[in-house]
mmCIF file of C-alpha atoms in Angstrom:
data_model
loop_
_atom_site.group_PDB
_atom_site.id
_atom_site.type_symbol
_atom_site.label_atom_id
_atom_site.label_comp_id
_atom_site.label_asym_id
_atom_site.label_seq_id
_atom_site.Cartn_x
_atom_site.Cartn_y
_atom_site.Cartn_z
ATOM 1 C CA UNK A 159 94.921 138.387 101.233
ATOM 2 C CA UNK A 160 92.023 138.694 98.570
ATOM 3 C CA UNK A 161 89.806 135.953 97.547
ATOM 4 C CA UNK A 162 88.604 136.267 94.540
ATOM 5 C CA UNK A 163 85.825 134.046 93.168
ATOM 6 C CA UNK A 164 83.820 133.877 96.439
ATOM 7 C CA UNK A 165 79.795 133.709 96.122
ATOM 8 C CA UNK A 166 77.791 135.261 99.199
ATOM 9 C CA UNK A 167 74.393 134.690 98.802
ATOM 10 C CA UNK A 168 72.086 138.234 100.667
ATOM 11 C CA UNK A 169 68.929 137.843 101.498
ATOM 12 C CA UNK A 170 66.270 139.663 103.356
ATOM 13 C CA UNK A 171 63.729 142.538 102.434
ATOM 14 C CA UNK A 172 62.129 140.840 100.341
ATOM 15 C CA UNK A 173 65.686 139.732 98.296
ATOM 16 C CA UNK A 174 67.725 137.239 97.623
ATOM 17 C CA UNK A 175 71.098 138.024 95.472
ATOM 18 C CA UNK A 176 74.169 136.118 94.751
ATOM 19 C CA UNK A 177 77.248 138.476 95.242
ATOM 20 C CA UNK A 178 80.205 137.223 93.473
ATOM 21 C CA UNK A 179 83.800 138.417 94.488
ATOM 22 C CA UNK A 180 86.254 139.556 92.119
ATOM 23 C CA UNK A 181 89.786 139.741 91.564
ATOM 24 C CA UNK A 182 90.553 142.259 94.257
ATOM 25 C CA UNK A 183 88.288 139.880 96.450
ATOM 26 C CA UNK A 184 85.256 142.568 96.587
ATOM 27 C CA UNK A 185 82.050 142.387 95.757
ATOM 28 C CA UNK A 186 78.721 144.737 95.881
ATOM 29 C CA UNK A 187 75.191 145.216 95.788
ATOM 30 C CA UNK A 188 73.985 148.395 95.652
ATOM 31 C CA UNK A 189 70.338 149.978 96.103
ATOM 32 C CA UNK A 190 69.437 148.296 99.324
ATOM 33 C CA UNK A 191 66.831 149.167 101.019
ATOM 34 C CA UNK A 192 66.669 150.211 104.569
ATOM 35 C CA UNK A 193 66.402 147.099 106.760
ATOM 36 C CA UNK A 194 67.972 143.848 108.251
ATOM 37 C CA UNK A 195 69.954 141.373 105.892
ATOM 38 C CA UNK A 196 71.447 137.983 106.424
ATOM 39 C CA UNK A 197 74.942 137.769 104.381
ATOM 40 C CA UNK A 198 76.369 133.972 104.026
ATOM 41 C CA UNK A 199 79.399 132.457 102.465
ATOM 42 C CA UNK A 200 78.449 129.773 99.945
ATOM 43 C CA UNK A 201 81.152 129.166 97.408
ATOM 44 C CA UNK A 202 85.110 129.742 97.714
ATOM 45 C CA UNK A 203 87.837 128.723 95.411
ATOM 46 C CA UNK A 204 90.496 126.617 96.114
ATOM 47 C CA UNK A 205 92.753 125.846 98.958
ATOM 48 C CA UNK A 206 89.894 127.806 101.145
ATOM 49 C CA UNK A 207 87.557 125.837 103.720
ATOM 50 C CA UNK A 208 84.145 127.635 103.603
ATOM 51 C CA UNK A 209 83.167 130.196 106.113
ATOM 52 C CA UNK A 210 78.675 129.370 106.068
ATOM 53 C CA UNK A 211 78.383 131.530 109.715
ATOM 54 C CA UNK A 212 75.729 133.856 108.890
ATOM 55 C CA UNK A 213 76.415 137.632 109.025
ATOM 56 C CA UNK A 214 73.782 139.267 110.338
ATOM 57 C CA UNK A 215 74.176 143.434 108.849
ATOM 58 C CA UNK A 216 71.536 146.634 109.439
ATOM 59 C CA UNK A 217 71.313 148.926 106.140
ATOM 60 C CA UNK A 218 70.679 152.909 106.901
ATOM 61 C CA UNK A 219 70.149 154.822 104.039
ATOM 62 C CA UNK A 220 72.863 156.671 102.495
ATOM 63 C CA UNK A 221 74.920 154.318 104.081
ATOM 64 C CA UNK A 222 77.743 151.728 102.934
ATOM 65 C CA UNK A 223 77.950 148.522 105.159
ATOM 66 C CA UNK A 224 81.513 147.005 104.294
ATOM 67 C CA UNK A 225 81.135 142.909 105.684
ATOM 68 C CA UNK A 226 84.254 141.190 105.755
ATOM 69 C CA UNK A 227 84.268 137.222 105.978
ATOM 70 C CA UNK A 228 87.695 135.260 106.467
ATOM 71 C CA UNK A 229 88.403 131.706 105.090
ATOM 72 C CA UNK A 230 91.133 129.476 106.549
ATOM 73 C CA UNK A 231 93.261 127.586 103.620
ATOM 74 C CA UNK A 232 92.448 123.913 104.122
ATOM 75 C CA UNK A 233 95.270 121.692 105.474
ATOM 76 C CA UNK A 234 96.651 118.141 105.917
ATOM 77 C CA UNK A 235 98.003 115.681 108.573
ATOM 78 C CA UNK A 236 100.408 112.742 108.231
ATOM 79 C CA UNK A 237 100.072 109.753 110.802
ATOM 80 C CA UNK A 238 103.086 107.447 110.787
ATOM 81 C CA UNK A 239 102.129 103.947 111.771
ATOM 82 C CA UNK A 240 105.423 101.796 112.356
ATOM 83 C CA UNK A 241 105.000 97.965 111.661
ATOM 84 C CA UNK A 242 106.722 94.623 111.754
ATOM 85 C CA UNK A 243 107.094 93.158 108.111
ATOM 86 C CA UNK A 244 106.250 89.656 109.408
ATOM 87 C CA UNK A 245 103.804 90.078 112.134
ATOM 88 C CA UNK A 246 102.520 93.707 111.342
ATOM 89 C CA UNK A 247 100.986 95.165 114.780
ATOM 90 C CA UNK A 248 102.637 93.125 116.713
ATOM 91 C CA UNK A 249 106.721 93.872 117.683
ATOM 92 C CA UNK A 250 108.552 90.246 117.695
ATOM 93 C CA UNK A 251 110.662 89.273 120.990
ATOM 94 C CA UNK A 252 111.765 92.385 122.987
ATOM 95 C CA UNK A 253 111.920 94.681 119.965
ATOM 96 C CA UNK A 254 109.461 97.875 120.400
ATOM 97 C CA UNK A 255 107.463 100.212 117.933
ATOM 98 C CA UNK A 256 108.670 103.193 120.091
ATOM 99 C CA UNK A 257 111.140 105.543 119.445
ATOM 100 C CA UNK A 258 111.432 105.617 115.183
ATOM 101 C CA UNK A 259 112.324 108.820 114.105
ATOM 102 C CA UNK A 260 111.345 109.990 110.749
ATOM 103 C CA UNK A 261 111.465 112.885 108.683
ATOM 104 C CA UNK A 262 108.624 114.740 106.666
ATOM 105 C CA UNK A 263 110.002 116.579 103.423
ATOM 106 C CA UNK A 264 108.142 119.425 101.261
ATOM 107 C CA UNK A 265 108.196 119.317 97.457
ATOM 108 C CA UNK A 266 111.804 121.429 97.694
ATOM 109 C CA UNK A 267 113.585 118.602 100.120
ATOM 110 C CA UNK A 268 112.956 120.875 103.276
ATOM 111 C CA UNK A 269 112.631 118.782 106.736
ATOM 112 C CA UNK A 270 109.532 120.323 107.912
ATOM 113 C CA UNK A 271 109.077 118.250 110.569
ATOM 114 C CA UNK A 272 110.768 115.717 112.463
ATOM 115 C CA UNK A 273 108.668 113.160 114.674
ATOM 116 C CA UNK A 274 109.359 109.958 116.605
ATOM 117 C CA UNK A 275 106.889 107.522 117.672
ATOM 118 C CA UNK A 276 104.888 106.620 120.563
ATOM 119 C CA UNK A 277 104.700 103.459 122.371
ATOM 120 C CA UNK A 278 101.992 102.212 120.249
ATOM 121 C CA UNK A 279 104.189 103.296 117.037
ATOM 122 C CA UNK A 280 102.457 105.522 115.988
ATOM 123 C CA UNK A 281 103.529 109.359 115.200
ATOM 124 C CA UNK A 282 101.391 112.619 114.270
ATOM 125 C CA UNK A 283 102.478 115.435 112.416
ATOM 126 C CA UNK A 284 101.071 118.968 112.901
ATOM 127 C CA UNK A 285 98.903 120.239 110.259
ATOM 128 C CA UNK A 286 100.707 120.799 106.394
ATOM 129 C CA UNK A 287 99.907 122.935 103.757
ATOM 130 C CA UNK A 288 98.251 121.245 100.733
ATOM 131 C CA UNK A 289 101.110 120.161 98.645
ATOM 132 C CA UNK A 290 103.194 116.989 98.274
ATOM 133 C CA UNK A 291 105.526 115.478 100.910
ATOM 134 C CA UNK A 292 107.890 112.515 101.319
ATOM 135 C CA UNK A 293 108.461 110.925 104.780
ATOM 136 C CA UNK A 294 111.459 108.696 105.195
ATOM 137 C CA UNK A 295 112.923 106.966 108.872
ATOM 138 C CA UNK A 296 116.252 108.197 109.617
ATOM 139 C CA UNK A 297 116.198 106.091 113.013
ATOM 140 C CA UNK A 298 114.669 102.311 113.458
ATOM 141 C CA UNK A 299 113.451 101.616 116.983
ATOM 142 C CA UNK A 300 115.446 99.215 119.212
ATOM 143 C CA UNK A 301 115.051 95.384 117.959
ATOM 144 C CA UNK A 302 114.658 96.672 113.931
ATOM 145 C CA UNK A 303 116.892 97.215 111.003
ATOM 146 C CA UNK A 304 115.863 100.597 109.181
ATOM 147 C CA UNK A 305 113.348 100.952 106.347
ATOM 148 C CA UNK A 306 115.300 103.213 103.421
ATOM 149 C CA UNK A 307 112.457 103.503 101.585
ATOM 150 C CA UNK A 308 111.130 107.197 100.723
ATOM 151 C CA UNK A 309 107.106 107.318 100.817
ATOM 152 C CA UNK A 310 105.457 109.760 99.043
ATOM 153 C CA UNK A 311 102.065 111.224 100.842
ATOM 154 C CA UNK A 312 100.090 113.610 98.493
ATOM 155 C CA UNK A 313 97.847 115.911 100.206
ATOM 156 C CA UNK A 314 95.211 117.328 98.050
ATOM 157 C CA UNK A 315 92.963 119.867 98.496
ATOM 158 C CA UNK A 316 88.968 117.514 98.677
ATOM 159 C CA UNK A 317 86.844 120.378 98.693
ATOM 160 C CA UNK A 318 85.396 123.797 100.146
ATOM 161 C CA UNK A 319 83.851 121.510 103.621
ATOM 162 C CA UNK A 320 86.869 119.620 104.518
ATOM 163 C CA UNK A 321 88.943 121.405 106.964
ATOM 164 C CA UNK A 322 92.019 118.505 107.035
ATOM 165 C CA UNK A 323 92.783 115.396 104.764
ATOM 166 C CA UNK A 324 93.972 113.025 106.641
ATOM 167 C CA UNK A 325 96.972 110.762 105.466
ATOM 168 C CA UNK A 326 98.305 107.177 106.879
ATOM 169 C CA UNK A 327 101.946 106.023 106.046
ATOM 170 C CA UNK A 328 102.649 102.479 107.050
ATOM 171 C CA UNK A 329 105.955 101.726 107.267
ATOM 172 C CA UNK A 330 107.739 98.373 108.318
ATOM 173 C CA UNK A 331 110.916 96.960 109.773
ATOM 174 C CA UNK A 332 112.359 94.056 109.646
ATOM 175 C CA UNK A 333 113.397 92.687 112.951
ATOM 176 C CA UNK A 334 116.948 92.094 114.237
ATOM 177 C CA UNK A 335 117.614 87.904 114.226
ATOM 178 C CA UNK A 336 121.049 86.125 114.439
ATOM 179 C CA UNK A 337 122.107 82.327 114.625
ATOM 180 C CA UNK A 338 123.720 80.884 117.577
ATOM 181 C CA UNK A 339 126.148 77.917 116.821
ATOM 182 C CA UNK A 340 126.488 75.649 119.472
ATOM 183 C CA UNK A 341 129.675 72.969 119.725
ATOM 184 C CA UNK A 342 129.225 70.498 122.409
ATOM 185 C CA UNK A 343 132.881 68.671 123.028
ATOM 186 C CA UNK A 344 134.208 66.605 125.892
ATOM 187 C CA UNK A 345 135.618 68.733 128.447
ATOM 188 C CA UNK A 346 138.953 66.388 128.646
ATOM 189 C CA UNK A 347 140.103 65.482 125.415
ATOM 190 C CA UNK A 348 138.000 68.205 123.254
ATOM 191 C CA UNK A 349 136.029 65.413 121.621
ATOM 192 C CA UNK A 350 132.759 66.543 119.499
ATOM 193 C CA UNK A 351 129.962 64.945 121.236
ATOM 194 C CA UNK A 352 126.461 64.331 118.843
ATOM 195 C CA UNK A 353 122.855 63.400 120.751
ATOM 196 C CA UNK A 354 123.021 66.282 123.402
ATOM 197 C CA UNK A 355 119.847 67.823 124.162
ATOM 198 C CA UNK A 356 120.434 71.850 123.811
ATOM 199 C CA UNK A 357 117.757 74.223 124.980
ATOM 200 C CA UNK A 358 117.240 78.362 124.006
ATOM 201 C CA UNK A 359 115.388 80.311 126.741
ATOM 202 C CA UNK A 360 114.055 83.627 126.666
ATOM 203 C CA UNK A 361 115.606 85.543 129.677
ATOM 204 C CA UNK A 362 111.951 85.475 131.332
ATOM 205 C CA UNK A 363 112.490 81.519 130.977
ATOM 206 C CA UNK A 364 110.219 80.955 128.173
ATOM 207 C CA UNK A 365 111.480 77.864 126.195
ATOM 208 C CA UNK A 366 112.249 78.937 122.206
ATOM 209 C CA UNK A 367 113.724 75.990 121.007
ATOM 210 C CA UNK A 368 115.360 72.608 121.495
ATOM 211 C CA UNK A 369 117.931 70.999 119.246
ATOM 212 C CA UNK A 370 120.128 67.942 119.268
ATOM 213 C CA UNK A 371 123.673 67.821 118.053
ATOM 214 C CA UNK A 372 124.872 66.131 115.037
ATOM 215 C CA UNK A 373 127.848 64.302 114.421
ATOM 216 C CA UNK A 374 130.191 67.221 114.743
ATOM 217 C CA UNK A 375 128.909 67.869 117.956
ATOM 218 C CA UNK A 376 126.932 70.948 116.701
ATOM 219 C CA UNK A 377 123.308 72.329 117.319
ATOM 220 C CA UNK A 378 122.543 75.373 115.321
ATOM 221 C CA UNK A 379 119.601 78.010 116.066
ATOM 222 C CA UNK A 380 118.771 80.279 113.371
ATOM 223 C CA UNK A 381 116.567 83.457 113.317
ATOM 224 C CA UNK A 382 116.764 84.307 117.066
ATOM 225 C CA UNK A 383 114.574 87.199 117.287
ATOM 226 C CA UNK A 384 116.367 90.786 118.818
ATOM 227 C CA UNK A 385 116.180 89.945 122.831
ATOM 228 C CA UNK A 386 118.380 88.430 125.456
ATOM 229 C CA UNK A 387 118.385 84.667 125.994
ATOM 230 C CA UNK A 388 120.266 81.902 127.442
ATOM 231 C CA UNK A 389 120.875 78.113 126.547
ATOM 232 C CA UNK A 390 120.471 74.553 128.657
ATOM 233 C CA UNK A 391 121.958 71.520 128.055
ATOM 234 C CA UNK A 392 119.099 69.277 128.818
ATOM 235 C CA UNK A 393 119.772 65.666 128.069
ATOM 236 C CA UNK A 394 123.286 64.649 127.962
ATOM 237 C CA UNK A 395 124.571 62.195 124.984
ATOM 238 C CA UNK A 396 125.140 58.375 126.180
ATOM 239 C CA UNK A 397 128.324 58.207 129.008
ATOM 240 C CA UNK A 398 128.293 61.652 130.109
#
């Protein structure tokens, strides 16, 4: 493909020209004389990352020395960083980061790439044209409710020496919680029973919580984080 609008800059022999490129990405200099020359990129237009490795080129007269120089288009990357809402790096109870899938979409609502994350939630894409994109989750990881939201990433072309803009989406869930009600009653005549010491454990026997029942013989524990758990009766209420 031709580049137009690309400045080489010749020297040697006692010159030193700037050689501009034009629409059918060519450009000359003519009357050399015999003799070694140095040809270097200095300038390209847009999307194009700069080529600056010399070109070193031998001029025989009556001659035509045709030097070709190619530019790579400059690109982007998208890094997905998944996140709890409330405690941000950190995954609550026995949720995990791993294992969100999300979806990166061009400017014409084309999945161009699917990724999931990594233990550390964290996900990569391969390098993008320059051009807008939206990324969205279509799957939480286990322990989260999914984020809906569409972000928008924008990757813009910086200039001629940067290769790859890098972009960071953050993204956060909100965990899974529930509330466990709790009815302590007399095991004979179904009585409720109020002032008995109820305990939640973790299932690695970390204590959560402790709670004593009212008068209707209830103890209720609210926001239990996404994990496994199991409850104690600890202290007993007065004849039991």
């Amino acid at each position: 493909k031709a580049v137009p609008n690309t400045q080489f800059r010749v020297t040697g022999n006692g010159i030193d020209e700037i050689v501009t490129t034009g629409t059918d990405g060519l450009g000359f200099l003519r009357d050399l004389l015999e003799g070694n020359y140095v040809v270097t990129e200095i300038s390209v237009p847009k999307p194009y990352v700069l080529n600056s490795t010399p070109m070193n080129i031998t001029i025989v007269g009556g001659q035509t020395v045709r030097v070709t120089q190619e530019n790579d288009e400059a690109k982007g990357r998208i890094t997905i960083m998944k996140q709890d809402s409330a405690t941000a790096e950190t995954p609550q109870g026995e949720a995990t980061f791993e294992g969100a899938v999300f979806e990166i979409r061009n400017s014409s609502n084309e999945v161009v790439q699917t990724l999931t994350t990594d233990a550390n939630g964290q996900a990569v894409s391969a390098l993008l044209p320059i051009g807008t994109y939206t990324v969205k989750e279509i799957t939480a990881p286990e322990g989260y409710l999914i984020n809906d939201s569409t972000f928008d990433v924008n990757i813009e072309y910086i200039d001629q020496n940067t290769t790859i803009n890098e972009q960071k989406v953050i993204v956060k869930d909100d965990i899974i919680s529930g509330t466990l009600d709790l009815t302590k009653t007399d095991i004979s005549t179904g009585e409720l029973l109020p002032n008995t010491k109820i305990a939640i454990y973790k299932e690695d026997g970390t204590l959560v919580e402790e709670k004593i029942t009212d008068e209707n013989g209830k103890a209720v524990f609210e926001n239990i984080r996404y994990g496994k758990y199991y409850f104690k009766e600890t202290e007993a209420p007065e004849g039991y």
